[in-house]
Coordinates of C-alpha atoms in Angstrom, one line a residue:
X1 CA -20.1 188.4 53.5
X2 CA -19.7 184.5 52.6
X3 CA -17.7 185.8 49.4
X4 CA -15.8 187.5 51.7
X5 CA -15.1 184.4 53.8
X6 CA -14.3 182.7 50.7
X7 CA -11.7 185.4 49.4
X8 CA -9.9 184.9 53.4
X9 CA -9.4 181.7 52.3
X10 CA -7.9 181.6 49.1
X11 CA -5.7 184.2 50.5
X12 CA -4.6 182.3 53.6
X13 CA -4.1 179.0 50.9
X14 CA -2.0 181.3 48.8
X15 CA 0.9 181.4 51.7
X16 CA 2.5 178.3 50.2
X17 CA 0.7 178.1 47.0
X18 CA 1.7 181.1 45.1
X19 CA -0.6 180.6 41.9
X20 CA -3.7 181.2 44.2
X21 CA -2.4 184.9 44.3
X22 CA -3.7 185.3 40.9
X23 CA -7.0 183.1 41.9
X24 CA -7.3 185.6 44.3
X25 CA -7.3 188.9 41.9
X26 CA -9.8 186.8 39.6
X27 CA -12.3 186.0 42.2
X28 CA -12.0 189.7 43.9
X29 CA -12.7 190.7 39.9
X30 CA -16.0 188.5 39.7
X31 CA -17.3 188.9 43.2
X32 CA -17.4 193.1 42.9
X33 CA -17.7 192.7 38.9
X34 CA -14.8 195.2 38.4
X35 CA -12.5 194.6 35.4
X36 CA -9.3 194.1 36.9
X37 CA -6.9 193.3 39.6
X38 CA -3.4 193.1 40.5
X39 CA -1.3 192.4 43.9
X40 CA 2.4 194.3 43.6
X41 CA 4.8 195.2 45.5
X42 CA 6.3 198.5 44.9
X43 CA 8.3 199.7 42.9
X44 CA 7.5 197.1 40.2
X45 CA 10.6 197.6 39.0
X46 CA 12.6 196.2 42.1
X47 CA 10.4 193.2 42.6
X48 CA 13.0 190.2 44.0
X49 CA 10.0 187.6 44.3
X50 CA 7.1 186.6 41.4
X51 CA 4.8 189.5 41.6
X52 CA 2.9 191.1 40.3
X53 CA -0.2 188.8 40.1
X54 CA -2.6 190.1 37.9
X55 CA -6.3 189.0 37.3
X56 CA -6.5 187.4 33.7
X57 CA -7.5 190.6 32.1
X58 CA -4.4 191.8 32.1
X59 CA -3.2 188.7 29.9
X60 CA -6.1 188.7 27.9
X61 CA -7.7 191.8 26.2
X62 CA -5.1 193.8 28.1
X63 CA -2.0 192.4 26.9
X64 CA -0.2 195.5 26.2
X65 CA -1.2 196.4 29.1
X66 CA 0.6 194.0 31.3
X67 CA 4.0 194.4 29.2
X68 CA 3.7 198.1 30.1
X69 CA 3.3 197.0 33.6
X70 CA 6.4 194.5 33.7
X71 CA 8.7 197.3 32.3
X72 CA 8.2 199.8 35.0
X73 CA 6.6 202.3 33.0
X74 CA 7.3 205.6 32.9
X75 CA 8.3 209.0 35.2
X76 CA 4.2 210.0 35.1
X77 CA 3.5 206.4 36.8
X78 CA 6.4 206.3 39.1
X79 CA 4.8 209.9 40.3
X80 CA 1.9 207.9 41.4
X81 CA 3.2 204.9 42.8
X82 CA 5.2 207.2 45.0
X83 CA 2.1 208.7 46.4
X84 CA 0.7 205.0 46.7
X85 CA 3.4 204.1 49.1
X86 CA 3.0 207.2 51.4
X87 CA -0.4 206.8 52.2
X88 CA -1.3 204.7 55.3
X89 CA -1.8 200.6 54.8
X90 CA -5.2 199.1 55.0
X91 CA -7.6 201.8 53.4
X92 CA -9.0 201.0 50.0
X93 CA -8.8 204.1 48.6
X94 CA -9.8 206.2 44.9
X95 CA -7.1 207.5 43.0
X96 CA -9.2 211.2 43.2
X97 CA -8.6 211.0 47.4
X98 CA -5.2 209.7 46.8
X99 CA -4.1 212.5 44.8
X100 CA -6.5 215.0 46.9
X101 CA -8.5 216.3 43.9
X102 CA -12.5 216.6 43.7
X103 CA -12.7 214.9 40.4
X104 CA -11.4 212.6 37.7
X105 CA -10.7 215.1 35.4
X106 CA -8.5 216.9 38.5
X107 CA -5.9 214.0 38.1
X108 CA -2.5 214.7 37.5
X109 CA -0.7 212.8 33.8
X110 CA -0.5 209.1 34.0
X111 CA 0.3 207.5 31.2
X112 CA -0.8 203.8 32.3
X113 CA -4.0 204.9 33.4
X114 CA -4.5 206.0 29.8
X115 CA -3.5 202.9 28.3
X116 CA -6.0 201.2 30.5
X117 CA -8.8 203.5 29.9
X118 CA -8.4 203.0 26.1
X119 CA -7.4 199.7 26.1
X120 CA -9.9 198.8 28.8
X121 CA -12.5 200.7 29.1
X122 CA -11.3 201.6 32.6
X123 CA -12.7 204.8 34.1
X124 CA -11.5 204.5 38.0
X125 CA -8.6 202.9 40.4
X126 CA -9.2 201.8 43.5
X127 CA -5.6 201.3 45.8
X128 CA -5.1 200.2 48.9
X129 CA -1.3 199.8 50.5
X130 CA -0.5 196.8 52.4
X131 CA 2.6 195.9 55.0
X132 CA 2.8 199.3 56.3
X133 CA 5.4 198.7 58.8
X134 CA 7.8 196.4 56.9
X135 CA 10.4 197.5 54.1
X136 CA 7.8 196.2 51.4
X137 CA 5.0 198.4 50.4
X138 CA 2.2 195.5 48.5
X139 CA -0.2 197.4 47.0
X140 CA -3.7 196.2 46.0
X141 CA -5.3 197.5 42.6
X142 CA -8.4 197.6 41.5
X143 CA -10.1 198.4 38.5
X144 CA -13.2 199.6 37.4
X145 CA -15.6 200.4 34.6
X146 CA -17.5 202.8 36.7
X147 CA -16.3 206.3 38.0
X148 CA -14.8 205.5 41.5
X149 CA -18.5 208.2 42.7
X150 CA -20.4 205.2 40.9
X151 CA -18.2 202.1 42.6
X152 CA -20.7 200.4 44.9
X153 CA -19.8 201.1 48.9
X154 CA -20.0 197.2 49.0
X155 CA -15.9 197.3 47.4
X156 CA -14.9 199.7 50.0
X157 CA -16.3 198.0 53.5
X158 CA -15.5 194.5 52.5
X159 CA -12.5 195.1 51.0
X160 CA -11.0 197.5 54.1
X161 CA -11.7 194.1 56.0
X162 CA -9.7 191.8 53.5
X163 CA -6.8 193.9 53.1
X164 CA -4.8 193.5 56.6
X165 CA -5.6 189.6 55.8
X166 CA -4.1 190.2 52.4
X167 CA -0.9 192.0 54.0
X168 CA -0.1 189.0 56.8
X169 CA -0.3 186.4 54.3
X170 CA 1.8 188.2 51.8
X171 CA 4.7 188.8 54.5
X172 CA 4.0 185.1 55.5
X173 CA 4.4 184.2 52.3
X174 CA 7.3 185.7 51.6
X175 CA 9.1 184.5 53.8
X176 CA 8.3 181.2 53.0
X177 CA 9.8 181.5 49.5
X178 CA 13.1 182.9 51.2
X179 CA 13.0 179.1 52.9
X180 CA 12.7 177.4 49.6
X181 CA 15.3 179.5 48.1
X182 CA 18.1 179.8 50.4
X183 CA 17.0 176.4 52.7
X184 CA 19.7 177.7 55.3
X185 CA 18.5 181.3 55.7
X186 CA 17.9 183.5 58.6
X187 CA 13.9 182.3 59.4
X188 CA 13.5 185.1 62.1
X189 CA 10.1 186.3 60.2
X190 CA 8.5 182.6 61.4
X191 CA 9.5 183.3 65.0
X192 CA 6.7 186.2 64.7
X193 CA 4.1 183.6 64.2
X194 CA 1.9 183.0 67.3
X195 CA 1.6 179.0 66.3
X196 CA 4.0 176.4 65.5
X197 CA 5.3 176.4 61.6
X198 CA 7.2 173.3 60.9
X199 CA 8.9 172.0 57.9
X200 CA 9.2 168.0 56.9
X201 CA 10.2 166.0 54.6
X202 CA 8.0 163.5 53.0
X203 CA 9.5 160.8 55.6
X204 CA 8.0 163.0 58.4
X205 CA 11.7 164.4 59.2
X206 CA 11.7 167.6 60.6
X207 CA 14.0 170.3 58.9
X208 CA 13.1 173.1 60.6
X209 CA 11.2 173.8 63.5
X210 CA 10.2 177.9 64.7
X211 CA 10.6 178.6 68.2
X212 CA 6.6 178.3 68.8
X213 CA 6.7 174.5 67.5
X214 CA 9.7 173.9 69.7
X215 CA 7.9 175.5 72.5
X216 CA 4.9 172.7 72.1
X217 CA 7.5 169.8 71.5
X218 CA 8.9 170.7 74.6
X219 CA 6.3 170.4 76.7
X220 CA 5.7 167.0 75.8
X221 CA 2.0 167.2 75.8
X222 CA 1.3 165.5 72.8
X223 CA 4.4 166.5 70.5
X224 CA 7.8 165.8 70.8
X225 CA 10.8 165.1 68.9
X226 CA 12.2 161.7 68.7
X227 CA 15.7 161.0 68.4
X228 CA 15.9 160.4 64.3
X229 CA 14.6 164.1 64.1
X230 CA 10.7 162.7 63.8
X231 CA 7.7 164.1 65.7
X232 CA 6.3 161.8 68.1
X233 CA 2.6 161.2 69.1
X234 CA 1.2 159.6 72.5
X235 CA 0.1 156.8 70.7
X236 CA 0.4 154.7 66.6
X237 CA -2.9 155.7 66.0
X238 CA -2.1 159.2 65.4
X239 CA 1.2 158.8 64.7
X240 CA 0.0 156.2 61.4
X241 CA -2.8 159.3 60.2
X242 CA -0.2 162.0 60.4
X243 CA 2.2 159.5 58.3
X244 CA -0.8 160.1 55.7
X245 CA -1.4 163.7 56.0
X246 CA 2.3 164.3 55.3
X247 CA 2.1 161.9 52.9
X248 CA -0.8 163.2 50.9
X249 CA 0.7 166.7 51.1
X250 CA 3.4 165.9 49.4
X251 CA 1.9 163.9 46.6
X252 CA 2.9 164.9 43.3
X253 CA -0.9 165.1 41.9
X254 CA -2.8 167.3 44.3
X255 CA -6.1 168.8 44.2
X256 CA -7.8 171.5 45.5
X257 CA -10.1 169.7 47.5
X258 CA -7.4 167.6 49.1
X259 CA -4.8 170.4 50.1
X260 CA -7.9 172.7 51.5
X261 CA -9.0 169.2 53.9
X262 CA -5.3 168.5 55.0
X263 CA -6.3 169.1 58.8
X264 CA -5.4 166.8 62.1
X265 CA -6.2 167.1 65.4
X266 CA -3.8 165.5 68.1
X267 CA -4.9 164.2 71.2
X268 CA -2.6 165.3 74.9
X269 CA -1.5 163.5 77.8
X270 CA -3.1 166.8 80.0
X271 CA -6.9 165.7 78.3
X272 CA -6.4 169.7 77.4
X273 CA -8.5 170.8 74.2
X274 CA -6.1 169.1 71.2
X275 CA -3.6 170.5 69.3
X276 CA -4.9 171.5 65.9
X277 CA -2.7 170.9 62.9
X278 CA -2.8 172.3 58.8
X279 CA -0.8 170.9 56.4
X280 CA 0.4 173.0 53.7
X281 CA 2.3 171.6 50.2
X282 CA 6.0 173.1 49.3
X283 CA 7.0 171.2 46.4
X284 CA 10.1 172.1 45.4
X285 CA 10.1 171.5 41.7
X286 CA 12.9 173.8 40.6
X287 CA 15.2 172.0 43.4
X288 CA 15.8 175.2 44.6
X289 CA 17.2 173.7 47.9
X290 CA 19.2 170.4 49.1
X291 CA 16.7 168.8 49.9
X292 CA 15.8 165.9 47.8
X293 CA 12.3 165.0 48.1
X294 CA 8.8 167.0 48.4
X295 CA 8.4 168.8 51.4
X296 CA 4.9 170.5 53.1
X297 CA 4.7 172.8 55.9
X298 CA 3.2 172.1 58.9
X299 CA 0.7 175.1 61.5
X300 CA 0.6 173.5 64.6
X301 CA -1.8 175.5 67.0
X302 CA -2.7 174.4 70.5
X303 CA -6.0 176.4 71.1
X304 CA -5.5 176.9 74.9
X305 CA -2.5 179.2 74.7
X306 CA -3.9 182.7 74.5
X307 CA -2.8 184.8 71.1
X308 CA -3.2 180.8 69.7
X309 CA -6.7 182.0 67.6
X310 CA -8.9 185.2 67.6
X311 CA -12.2 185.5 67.1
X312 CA -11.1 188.9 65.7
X313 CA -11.7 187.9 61.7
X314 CA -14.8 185.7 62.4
X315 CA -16.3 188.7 63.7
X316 CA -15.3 191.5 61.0
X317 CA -17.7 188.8 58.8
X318 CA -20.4 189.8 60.4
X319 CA -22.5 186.7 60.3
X320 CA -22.5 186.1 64.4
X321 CA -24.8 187.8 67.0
X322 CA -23.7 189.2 70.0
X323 CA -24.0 186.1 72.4
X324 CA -22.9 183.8 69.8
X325 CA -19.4 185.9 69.3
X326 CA -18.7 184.8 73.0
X327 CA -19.8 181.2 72.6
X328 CA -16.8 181.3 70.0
X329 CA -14.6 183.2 71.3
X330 CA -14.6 180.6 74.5
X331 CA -14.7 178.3 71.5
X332 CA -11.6 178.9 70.9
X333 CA -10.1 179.5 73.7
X334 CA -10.5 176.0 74.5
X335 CA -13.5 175.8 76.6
X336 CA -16.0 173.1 77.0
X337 CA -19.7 172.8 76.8
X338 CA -20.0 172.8 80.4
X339 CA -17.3 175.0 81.4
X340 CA -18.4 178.1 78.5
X341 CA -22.5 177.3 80.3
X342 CA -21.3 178.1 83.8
X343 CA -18.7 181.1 82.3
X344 CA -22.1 182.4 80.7
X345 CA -24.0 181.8 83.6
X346 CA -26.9 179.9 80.7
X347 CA -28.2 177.1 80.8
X348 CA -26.6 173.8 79.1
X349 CA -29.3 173.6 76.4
X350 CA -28.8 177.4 75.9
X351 CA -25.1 177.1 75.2
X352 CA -25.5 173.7 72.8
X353 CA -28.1 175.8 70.9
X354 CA -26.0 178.8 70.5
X355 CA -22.3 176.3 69.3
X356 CA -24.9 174.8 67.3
X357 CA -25.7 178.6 65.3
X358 CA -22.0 179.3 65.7
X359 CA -21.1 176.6 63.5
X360 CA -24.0 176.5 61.3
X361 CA -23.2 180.6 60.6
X362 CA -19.8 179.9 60.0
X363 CA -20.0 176.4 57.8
X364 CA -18.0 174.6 60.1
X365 CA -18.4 171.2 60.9
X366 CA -17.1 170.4 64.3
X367 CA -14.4 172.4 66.7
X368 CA -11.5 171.4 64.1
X369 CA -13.1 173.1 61.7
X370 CA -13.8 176.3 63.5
X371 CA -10.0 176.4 64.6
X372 CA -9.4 176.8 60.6
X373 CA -12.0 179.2 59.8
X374 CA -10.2 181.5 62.8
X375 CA -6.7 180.5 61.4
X376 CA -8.0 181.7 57.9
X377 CA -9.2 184.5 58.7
X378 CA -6.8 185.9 61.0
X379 CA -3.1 185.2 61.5
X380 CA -1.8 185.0 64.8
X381 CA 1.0 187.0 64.9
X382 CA 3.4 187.5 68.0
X383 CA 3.9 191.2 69.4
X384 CA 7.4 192.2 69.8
X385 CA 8.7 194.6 72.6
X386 CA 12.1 196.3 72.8
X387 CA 15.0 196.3 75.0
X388 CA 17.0 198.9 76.0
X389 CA 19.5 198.7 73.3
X390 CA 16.8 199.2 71.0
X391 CA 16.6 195.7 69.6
X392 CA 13.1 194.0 68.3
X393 CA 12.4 191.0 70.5
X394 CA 9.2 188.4 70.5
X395 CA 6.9 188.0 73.0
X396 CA 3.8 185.8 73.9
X397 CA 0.5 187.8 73.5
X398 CA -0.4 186.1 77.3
X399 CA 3.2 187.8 78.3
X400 CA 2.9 191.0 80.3
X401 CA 5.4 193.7 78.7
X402 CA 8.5 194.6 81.6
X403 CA 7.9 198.3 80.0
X404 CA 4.5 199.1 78.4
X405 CA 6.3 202.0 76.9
X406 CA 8.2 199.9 75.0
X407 CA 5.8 197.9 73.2
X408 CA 6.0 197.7 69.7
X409 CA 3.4 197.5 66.8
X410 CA 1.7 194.1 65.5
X411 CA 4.2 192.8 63.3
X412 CA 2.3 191.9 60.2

């Protein structure tokens, strides 16, 4: 389960760092010892963003393989994909109960998954279908050496937990490189997010704000927007190590130890729990937009709004005991030592013991931390309802619906 958590975050870092995509396939590779990997959206051929990512076999011993890939193949593998992209999202499934046959030999003609068995040495494909209710249809490959009877039950469980985390980041993602393309676009999809996204320049400017982030800036609680376009702090202190954070995520030389640490918490005028703030690098190298300098992208979460975190992805890890997945769910809600004792009705040394296992199980160092962990794991993402036109509309997850007939999915 830890090399779970550790493929959660890689995925959640490759939001605005799109060469971690292909991290992603290679670790997902060596932590189920499979041969290969790939993340696509379907059909290959129409792809208007830099996928597919493929694990470095592909580039490697598979070479030809990949070039067969890029060029869309032919009418035996576009038979297939189709039958991908009608199954439902989130199930990592084999390619017999996919094409509902008993055995491997049972599989209809496909002509790439004969250049990969001779090429590779590849005897079964695992798929699983991701973004289920947008217009893209991601698709997660994998690859084994093994007949899919022989593939360890290990690949299926963990895997059927890191897929929806897979499909959130990659529509996050997404949209994100829409912003660095066309700087002036449409930015609806960030509106979805249940925290504040904000982008700024490396002077601290702030280019654009979703309506979560101007939400907390209103309320004046900590955040706010000063009158050159800056976001002001209660106090220089914080304002001077947020200067820095931005500052160090927009550095030209970056590592991954830095851009992973890039976390602030800022402190509010109500003494509520503080906000909790990740800093993401979007260096624009290509100067794909007008603006002329590095940028990074700011998640701004305030812990006490409900929908803010969910204890939801912490607990698919499977590393917390019953008592201790309600000392962190009040966690992070917001809740302090004293207040989560007398909600628990245990004693004070009880309830420092069992934070005390919380973070120890989950390798966090303090609060801060644990916000992050919860972020990675699971992205907040707002509901929407409908009106009665028929039009999508966002709503708070602490927002009762006018019609509960009218609710709408999880937009992922």
């Amino acid at each position: 389960m830890k090399q779970l958590f550790g493929l959660a975050e890689i995925t959640i870092g490759a939001i605005t760092d799109p060469s971690l995509w292909t991290d992603l396939t290679n670790e997902i590779v060596e932590c189920y010892s499979l041969r290969s990997a790939s993340i696509f959206a379907s059909p290959v051929t129409r792809n208007e963003f830099p996928a597919p990512y493929f694990s470095d076999f592909f580039r490697k011993d598979g070479r030809d393989i990949l070039e067969y890939f890029l060029g869309g193949g032919d009418e035996s593998d576009r038979a297939v994909y189709e039958r991908v992209t009608h199954v439902p999202e989130y199930i990592l499934r084999t390619e017999e109960d996919l094409m509902g046959v008993s055995s491997h030999r049972e599989l209809m003609f496909c002509k790439e998954r004969e250049l990969m068995r001779d090429v590779g040495g590849i005897q079964s494909r695992l798929t699983g279908v991701l973004n289920g209710i947008s217009p893209w249809r991601d698709i997660v490959a994998l690859h084994s050496i093994d007949h899919s009877i022989d593939v360890p039950e290990r690949v299926f469980s963990e895997m059927n937990l890191l897929l929806p985390v897979i499909g959130k980041a990659m529509n996050t993602h997404r949209a994100l490189e829409t912003l660095k393309r066309v700087f002036n676009a449409k930015l609806g999809a960030l509106d979805h997010l249940e925290f504040g996204a904000v982008l700024v320049s490396q002077s601290g400017a702030v280019l654009y704000g979703n309506s979560y982030f101007k939400e907390l800036a209103g309320d004046g609680d900590g955040l706010s927007i000063l009158p050159k376009g800056e976001i002001g702090f209660l106090d220089q202190e914080t304002a001077a190590i947020f200067t820095r954070l931005v500052q160090t995520a927009c550095a030209p030389h970056r590592n991954m130890q830095t851009r992973s640490s890039l976390t602030l918490s800022i402190p509010r005028r109500s003494r509520k729990m503080p906000y909790f703030i990740k800093a993401h690098a979007l260096t624009d190298g290509d100067r794909e937009t007008d603006v002329r300098d590095d940028f990074a992208l700011l998640f701004v979460i305030d812990p006490t709004r409900a929908g803010s975190l969910s204890d939801s992805g912490i607990l698919d890890l499977g590393l917390l005991t019953k008592s201790e997945s309600e000392v962190c769910a009040y966690l992070l809600s917001g809740e302090s030592t004293r207040r989560i004792s007398t909600l628990r009705d245990v004693s004070m040394n009880t309830t420092r013991q069992q934070i005390k296992a919380v973070l120890a199980k989950l390798r966090c160092r303090d609060r801060l931390h644990l916000y992050q962990v919860a972020f990675t794991t699971h992205l907040p993402i707002r509901k929407l309802s409908q009106t009665k036109d028929g039009k999508n509309i966002a709503r708070r997850n602490d927002e009762p619906p006018s019609d509960i007939s009218n609710v709408g999915r999880t937009v992922s």
